[in-house]
CSV table of C-alpha atoms in Angstrom, one decimal:
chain,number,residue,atom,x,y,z
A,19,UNK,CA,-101.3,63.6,-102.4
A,20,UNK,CA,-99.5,64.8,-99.2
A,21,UNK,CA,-101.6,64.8,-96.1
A,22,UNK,CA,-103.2,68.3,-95.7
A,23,UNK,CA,-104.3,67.9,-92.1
A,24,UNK,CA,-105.4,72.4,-91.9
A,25,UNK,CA,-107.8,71.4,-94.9
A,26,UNK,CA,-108.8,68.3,-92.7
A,27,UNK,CA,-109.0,70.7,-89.6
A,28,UNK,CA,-111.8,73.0,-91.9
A,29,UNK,CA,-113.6,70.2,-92.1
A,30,UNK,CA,-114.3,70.6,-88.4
A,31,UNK,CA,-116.3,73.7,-87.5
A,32,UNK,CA,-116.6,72.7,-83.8
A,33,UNK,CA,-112.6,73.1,-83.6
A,34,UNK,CA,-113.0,77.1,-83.7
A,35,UNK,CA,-113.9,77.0,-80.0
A,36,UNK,CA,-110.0,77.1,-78.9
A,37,UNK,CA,-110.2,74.0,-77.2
A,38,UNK,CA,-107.6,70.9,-78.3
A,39,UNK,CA,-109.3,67.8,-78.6
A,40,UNK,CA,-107.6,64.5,-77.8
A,41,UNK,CA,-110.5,62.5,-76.4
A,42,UNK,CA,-111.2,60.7,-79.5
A,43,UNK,CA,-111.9,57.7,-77.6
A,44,UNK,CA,-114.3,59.4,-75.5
A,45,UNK,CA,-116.4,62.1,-77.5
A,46,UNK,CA,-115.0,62.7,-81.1
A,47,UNK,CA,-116.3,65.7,-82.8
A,48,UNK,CA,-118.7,65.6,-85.8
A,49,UNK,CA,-117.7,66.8,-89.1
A,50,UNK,CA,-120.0,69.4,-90.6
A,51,UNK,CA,-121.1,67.9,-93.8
A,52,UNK,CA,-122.0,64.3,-90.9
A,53,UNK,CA,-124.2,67.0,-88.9
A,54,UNK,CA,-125.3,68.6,-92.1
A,55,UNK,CA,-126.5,65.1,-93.4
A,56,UNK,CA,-127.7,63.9,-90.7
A,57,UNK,CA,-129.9,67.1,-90.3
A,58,UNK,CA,-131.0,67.0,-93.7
A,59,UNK,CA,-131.8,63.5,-93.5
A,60,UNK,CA,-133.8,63.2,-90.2
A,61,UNK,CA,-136.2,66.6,-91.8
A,62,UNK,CA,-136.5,64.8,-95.2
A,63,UNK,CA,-137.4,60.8,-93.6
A,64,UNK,CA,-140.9,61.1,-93.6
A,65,UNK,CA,-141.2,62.5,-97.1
A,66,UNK,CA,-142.7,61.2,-100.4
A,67,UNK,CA,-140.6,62.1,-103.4
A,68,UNK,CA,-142.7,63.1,-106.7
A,69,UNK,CA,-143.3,59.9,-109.0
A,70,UNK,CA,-140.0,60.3,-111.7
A,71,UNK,CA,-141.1,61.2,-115.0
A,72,UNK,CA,-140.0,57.6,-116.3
A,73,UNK,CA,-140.4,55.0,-113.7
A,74,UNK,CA,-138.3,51.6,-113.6
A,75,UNK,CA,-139.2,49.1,-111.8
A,76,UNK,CA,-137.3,49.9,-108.4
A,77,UNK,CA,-138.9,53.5,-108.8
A,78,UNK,CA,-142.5,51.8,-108.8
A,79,UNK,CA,-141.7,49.6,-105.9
A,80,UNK,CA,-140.4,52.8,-104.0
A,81,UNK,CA,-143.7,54.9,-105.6
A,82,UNK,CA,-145.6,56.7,-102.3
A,83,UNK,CA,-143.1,55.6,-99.6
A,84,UNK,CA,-141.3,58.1,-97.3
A,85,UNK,CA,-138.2,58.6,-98.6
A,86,UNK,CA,-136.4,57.8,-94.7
A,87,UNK,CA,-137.5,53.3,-95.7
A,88,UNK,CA,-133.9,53.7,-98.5
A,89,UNK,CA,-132.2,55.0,-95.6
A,90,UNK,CA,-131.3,52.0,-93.5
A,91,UNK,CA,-130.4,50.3,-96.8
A,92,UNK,CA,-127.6,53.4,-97.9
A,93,UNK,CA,-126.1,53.2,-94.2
A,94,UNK,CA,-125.6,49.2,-94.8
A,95,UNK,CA,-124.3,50.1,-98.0
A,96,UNK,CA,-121.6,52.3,-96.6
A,97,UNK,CA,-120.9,50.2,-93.9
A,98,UNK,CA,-120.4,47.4,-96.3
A,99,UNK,CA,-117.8,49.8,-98.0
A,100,UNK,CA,-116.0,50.4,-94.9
A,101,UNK,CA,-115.4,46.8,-94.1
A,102,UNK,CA,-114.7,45.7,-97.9
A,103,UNK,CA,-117.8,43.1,-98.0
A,104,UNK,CA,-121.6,43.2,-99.4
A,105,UNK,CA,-125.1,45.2,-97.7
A,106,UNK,CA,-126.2,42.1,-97.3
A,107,UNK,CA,-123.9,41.2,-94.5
A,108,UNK,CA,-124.6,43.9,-92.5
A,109,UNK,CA,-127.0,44.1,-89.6
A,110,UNK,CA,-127.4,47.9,-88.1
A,111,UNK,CA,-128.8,48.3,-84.3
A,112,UNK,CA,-128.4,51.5,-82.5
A,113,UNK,CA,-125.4,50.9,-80.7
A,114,UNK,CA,-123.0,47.7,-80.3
A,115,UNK,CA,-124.5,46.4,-76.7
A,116,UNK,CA,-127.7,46.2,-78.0
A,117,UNK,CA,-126.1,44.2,-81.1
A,118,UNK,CA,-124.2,42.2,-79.3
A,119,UNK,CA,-127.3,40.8,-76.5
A,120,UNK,CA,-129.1,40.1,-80.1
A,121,UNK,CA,-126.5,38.2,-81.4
A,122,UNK,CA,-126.4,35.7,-78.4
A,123,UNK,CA,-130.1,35.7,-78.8
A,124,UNK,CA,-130.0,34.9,-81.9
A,125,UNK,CA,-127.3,32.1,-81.6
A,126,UNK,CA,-129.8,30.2,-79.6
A,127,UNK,CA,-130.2,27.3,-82.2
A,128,UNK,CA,-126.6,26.9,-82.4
A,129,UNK,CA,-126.3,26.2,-78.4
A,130,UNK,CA,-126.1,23.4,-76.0
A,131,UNK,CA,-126.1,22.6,-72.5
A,132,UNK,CA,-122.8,22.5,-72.7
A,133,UNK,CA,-121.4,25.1,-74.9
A,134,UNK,CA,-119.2,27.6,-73.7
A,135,UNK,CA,-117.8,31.2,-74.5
A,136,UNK,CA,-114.2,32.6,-74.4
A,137,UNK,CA,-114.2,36.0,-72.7
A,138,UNK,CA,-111.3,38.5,-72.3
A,139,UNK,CA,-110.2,41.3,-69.8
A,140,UNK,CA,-109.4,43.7,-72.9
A,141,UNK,CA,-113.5,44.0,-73.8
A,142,UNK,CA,-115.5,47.1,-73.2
A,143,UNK,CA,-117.3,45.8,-69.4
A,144,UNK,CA,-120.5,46.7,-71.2
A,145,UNK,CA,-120.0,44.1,-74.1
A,146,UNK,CA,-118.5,41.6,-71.7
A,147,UNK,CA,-122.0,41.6,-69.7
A,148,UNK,CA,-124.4,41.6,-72.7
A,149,UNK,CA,-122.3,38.3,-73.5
A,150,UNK,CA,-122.6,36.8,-70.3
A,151,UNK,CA,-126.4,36.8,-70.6
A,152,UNK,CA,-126.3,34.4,-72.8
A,153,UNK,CA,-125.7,32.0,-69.8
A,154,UNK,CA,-122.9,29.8,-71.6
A,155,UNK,CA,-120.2,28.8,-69.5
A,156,UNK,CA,-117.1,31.2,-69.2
A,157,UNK,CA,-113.8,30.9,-70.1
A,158,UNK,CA,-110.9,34.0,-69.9
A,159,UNK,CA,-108.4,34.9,-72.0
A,160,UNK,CA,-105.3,37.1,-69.9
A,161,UNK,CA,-103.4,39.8,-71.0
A,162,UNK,CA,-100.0,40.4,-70.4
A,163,UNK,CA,-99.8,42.6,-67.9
A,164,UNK,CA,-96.5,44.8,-69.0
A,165,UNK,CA,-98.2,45.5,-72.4
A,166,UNK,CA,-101.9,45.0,-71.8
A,167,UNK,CA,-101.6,42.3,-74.9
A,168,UNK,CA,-103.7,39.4,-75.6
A,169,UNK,CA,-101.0,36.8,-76.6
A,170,UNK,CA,-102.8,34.1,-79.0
A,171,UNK,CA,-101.3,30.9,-77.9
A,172,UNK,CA,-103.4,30.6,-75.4
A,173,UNK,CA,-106.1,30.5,-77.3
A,174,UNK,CA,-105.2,27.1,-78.9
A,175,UNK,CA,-105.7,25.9,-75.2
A,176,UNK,CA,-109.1,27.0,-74.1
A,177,UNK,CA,-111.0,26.6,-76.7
A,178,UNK,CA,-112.8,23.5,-77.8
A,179,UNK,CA,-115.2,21.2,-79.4
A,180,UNK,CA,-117.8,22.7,-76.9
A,181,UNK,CA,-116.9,26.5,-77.2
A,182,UNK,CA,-120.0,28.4,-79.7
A,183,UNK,CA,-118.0,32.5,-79.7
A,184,UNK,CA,-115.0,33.7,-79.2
A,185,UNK,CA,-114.9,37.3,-78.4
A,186,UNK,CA,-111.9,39.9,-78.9
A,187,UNK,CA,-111.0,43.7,-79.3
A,188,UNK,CA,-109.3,44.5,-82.5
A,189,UNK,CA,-107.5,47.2,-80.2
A,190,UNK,CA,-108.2,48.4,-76.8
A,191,UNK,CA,-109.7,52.0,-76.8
A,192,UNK,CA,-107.7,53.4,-74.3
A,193,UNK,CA,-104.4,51.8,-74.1
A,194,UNK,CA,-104.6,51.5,-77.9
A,195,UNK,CA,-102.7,48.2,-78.1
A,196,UNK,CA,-103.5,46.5,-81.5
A,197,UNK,CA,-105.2,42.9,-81.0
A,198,UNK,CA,-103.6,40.1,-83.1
A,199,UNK,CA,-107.1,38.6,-84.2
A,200,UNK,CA,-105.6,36.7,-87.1
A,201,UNK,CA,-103.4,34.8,-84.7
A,202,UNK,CA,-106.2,34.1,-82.1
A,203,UNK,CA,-108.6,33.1,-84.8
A,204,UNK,CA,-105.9,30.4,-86.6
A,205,UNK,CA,-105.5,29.6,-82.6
A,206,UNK,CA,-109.2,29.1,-82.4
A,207,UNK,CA,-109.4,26.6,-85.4
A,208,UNK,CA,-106.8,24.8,-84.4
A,209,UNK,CA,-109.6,23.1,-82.0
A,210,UNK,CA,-113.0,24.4,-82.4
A,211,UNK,CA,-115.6,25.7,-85.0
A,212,UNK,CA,-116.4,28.4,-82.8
A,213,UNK,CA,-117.3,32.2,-84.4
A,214,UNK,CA,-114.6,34.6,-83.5
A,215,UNK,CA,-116.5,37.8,-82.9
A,216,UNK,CA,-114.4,41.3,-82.8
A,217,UNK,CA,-115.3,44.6,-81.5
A,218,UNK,CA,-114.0,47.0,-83.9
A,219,UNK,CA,-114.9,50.0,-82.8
A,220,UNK,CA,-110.9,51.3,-81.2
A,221,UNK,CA,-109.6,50.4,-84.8
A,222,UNK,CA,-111.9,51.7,-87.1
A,223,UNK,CA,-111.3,55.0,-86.9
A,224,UNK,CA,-108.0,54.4,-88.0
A,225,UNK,CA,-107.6,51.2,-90.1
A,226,UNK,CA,-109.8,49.8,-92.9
A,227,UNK,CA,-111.4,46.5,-91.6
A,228,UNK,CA,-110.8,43.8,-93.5
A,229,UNK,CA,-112.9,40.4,-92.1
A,230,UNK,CA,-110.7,38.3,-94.7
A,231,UNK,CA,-107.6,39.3,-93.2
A,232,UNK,CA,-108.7,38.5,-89.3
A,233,UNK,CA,-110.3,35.4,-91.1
A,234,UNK,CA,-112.7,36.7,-88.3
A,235,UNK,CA,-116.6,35.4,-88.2
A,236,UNK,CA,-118.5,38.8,-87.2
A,237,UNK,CA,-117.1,42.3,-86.2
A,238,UNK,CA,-119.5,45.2,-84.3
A,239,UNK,CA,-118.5,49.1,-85.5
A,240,UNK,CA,-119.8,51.8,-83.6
A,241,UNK,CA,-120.3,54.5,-85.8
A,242,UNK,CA,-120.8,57.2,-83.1
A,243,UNK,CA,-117.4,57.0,-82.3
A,244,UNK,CA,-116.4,57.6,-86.3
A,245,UNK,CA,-117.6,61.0,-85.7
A,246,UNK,CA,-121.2,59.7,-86.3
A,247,UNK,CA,-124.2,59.3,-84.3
A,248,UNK,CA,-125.7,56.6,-82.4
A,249,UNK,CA,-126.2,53.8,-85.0
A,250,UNK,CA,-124.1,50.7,-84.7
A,251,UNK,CA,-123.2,47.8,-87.0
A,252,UNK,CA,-122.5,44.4,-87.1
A,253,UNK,CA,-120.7,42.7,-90.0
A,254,UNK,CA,-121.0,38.9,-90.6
A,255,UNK,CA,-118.4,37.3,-92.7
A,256,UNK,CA,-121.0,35.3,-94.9
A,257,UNK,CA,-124.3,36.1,-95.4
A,258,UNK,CA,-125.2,32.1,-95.4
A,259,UNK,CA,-124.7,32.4,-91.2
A,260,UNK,CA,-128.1,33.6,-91.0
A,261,UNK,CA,-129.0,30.4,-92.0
A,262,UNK,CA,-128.2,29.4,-88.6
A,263,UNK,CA,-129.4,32.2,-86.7
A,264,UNK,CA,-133.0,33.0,-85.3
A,265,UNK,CA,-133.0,36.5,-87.9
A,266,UNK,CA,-135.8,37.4,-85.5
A,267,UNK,CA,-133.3,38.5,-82.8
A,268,UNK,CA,-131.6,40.9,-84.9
A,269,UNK,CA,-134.5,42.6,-86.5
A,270,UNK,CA,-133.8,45.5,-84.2
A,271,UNK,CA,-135.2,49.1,-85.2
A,272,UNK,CA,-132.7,52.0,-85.7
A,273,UNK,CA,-133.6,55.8,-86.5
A,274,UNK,CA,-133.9,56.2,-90.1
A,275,UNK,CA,-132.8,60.1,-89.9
A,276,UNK,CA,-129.5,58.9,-87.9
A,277,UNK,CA,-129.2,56.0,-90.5
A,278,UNK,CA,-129.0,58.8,-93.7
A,279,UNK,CA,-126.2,60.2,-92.2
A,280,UNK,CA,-123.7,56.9,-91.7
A,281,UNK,CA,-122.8,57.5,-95.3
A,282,UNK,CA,-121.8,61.0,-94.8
A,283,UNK,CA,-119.0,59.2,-92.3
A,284,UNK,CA,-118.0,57.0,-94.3
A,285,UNK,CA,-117.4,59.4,-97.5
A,286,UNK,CA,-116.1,61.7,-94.9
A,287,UNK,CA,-113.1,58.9,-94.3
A,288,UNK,CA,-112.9,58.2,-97.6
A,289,UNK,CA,-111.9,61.9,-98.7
A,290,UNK,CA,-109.7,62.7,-96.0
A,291,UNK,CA,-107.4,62.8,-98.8
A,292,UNK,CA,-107.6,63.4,-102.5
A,293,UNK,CA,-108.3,60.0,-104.5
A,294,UNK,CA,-105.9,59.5,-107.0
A,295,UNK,CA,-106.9,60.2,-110.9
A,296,UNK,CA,-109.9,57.9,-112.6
A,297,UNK,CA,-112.6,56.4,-111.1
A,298,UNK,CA,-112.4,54.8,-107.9
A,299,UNK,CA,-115.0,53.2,-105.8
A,300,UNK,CA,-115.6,54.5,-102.6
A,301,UNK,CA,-113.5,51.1,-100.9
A,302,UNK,CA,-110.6,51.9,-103.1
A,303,UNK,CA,-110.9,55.5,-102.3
A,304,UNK,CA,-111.6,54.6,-98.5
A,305,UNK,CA,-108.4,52.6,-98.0
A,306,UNK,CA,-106.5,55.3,-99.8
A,307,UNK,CA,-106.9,58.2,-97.9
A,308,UNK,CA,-107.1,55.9,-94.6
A,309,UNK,CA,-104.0,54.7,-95.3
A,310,UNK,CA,-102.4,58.3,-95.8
A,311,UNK,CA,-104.4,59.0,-92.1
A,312,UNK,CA,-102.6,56.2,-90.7
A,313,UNK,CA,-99.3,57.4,-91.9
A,314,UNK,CA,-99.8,60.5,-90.5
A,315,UNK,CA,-101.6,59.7,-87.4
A,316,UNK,CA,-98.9,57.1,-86.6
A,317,UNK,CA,-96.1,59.8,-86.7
A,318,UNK,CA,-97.8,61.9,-84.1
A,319,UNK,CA,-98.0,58.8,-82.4
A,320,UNK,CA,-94.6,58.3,-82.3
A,321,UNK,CA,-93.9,61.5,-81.6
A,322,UNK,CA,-96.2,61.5,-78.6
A,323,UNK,CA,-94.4,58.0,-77.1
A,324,UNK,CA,-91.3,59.7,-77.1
A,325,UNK,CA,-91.8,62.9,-75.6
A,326,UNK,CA,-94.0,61.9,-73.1
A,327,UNK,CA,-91.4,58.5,-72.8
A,328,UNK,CA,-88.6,61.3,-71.9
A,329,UNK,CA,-90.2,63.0,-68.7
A,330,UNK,CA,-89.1,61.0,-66.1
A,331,UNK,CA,-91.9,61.3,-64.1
A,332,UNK,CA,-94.3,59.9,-66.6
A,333,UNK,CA,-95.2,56.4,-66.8
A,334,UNK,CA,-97.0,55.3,-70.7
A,335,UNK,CA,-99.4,52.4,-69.6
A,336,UNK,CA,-98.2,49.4,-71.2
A,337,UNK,CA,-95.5,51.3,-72.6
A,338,UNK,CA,-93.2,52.5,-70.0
A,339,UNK,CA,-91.2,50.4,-67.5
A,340,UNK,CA,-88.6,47.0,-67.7
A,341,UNK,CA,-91.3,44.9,-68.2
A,342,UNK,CA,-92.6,46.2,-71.5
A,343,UNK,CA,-89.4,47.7,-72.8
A,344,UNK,CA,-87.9,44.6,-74.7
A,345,UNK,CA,-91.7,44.0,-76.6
A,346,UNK,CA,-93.1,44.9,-80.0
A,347,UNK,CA,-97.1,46.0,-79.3
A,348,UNK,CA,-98.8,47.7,-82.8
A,349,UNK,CA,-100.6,50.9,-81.4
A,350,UNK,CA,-103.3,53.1,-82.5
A,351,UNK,CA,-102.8,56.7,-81.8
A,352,UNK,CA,-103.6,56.2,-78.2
A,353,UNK,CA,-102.5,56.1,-74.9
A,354,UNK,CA,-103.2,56.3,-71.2
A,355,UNK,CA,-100.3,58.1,-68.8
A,356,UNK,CA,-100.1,59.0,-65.3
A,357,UNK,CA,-97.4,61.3,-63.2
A,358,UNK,CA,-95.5,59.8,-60.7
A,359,UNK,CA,-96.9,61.1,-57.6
A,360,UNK,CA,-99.6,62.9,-59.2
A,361,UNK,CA,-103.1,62.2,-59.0
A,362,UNK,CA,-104.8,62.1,-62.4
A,363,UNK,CA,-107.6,64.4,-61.7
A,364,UNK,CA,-104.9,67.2,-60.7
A,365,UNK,CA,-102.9,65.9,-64.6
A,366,UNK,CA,-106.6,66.6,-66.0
A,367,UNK,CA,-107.6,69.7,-64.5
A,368,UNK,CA,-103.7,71.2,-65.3
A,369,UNK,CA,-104.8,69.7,-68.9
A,370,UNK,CA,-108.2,71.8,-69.1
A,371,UNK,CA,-106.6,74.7,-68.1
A,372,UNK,CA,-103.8,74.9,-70.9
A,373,UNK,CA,-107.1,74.8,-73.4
A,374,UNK,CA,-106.5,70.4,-74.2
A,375,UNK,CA,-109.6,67.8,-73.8
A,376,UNK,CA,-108.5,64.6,-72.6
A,377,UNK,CA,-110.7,62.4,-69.8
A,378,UNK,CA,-109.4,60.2,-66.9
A,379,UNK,CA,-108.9,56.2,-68.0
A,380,UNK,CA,-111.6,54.4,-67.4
A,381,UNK,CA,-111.4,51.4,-64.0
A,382,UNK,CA,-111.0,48.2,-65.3
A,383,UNK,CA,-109.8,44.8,-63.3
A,384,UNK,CA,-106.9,44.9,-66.0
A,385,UNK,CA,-105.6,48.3,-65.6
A,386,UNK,CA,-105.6,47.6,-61.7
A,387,UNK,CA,-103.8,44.8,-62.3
A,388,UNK,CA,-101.5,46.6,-64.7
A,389,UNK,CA,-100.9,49.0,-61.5
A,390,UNK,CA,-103.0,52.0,-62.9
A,391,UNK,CA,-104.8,52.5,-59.2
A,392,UNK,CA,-101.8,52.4,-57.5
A,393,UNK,CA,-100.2,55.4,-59.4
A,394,UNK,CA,-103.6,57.5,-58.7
A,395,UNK,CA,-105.2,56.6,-61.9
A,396,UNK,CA,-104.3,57.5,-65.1
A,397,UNK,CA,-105.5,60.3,-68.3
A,398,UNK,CA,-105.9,58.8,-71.7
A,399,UNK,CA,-105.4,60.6,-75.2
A,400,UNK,CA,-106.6,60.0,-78.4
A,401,UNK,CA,-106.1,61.7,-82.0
A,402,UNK,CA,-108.7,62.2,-85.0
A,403,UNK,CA,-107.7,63.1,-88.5
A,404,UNK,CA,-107.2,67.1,-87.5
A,405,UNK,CA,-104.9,67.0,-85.2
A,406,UNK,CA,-101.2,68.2,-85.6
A,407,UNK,CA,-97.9,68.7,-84.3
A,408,UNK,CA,-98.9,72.1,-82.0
A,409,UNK,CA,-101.1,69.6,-80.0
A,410,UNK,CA,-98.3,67.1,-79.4
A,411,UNK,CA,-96.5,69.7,-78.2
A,412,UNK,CA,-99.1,71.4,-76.0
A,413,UNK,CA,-99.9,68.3,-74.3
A,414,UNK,CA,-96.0,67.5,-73.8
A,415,UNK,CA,-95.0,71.1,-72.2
A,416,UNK,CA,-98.4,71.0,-70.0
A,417,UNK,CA,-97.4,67.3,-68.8
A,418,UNK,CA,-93.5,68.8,-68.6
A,419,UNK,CA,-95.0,71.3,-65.7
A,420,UNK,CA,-96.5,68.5,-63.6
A,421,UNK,CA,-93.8,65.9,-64.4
């Protein structure tokens, strides 16, 4: 079935406001039946339901406990859906920083003196510093500085016997260059054992994950930025790594009323568009109606490159300039632009006054490098599943008066 992005857009009751939203990145908006569950799921946690009239021997496990202890269990389930592996190699936390200081605390047994980590300019700073509390010695990836890509050759040359994790974005979530993380994890065997861990939190909402084909060790989702709530996920590749792990570390308590509604999100995904006759399980159904979101996200995309590409004022991070004009980058429907002579705070207060949503890039040692504080800063946009052509041409004609 065709895309039918106003049926998507009803799914939205927070888009009647008037405002257009393109700060996916930032704050994406909750879908009503996610708020609905999540509602309905924090009111019902702390109750007992009745005895059932014939009880098996799950039901008499589960006889007398509040009904919010099957939560956590349904939100691994659906995460295990959304990343095409089992609830058993899922770990939830309440958001990925927290996740990610546990899972250096709980690589402990597998460190030495010597052991070292591969770090990279393209992380969230946030991540970056739970990681370096793990006090292994440092080494850095770098990006190419036209694209904001993180070539994987390099990778076959800094890491090593002694290097324990490897960490990479599967895309960057403002510049919304794709990652190749199969490349830098076959680069990464090439000379060390080490886990290859990715934060896939930019791609999710746009791809399926699929560990097998990173060939990736462990990958964090932030579900918040799904159109969720604060609940957070990492995914192990093998449930037999906790046998090297101190589990201890990443027994870390989440809200059960917040964890009833993660499978609200991920249905939510998975029926962006109609499933296709017989029954399908919610993966199959998932990866479906993703890919039809891709599609049609990745024509807006397009669309958005080349309008905005045409104003000659306008410089597309990554995108735009000699540098950058001969290379091939995969892209999520994202990007971060600035106006020749323009500051970006005046490009975002022109954008809030033509009704559109859109936030100011975020500093980063790469995008100063890249030149963005030398053009006064840049805006970034996102898309979600309801947005449509009007928007792309909103934002262009608003841009148009500045540019």
């Amino acid at each position: 079935m065709a895309y039918d992005v106003w049926g998507v857009r009803g799914l939205y009751t927070s888009l009647g406001d008037g405002w257009t939203y393109l700060n996916a990145h930032h704050q994406p908006q909750v879908p009503e039946k996610v708020a609905s569950a999540v509602w309905r799921s924090v009111r019902s946690a702390a109750s007992v339901p009745p005895p059932e009239p014939v009880l098996g021997s799950h039901s008499k496990q589960l006889l007398g406990q509040p009904e919010g202890e099957l939560y956590p269990e349904m939100a691994r389930g659906a995460i295990a859906d959304l990343a095409g592996v089992s609830a058993d190699q899922v770990i939830l936390g309440p958001n990925v920083p927290a996740l990610y200081s546990a899972l250096v605390a709980a690589m402990r047994p597998m460190l030495r003196r010597s052991s070292t980590i591969v770090l990279n300019p393209l992380d969230r700073a946030a991540l970056t510093a739970r990681l370096q509390r793990a006090g292994m010695d440092e080494k850095w990836a770098q990006a190419d500085l036209a694209t904001g890509d993180l070539p994987a050759w390099q990778y076959a040359e800094i890491a090593d016997g002694s290097t324990r994790l490897v960490s990479v974005p599967a895309a960057h979530a403002e510049l919304g260059n794709v990652v190749g993380v199969s490349g830098i994890v076959d680069a990464v065997r090439e000379k060390s054992r080490a886990w290859v861990l990715v934060d896939a939190t930019a791609y999710a909402p746009y791809r399926p994950l699929d560990l097998d084909a990173w060939g990736a060790d462990v990958a964090a989702v932030d579900v918040a930025q799904l159109g969720g709530l604060d609940i957070a996920a990492l995914i192990f590749r093998d449930a037999a790594m906790f046998n090297r792990l101190d589990m201890r570390a990443l027994e870390l308590q989440v809200s059960q009323g917040l964890a009833g509604g993660v499978p609200a999100v991920v249905d939510h995904y998975a029926s962006l568009v109609e499933a296709p006759a017989g029954r399908a399980s919610r993966r199959n159904r998932l990866k479906h109606s993703m890919g039809e979101t891709t599609a049609y996200l990745n024509g807006l995309r397009d669309d958005l490159h080349t309008f905005l590409g045409t104003l000659p004022a306008v410089h597309i991070v990554g995108v735009s300039g000699e540098a950058a004009a001969d290379t091939s980058v995969e892209r999520i429907p994202r990007l971060a632009f600035g106006v020749t002579g323009v500051p970006s705070e005046t490009v975002l207060r022109r954008l809030l006054a033509n009704g559109i949503v859109a936030t100011q890039t975020c500093a980063s040692q790469l995008l100063d490098d890249m030149g963005v504080a030398d053009m006064g800063g840049a805006v970034t946009i996102s898309m979600s599943p309801f947005n449509t052509q009007n928007d792309i041409e909103q934002l262009v004609r608003t841009v148009a008066s500045l540019a």
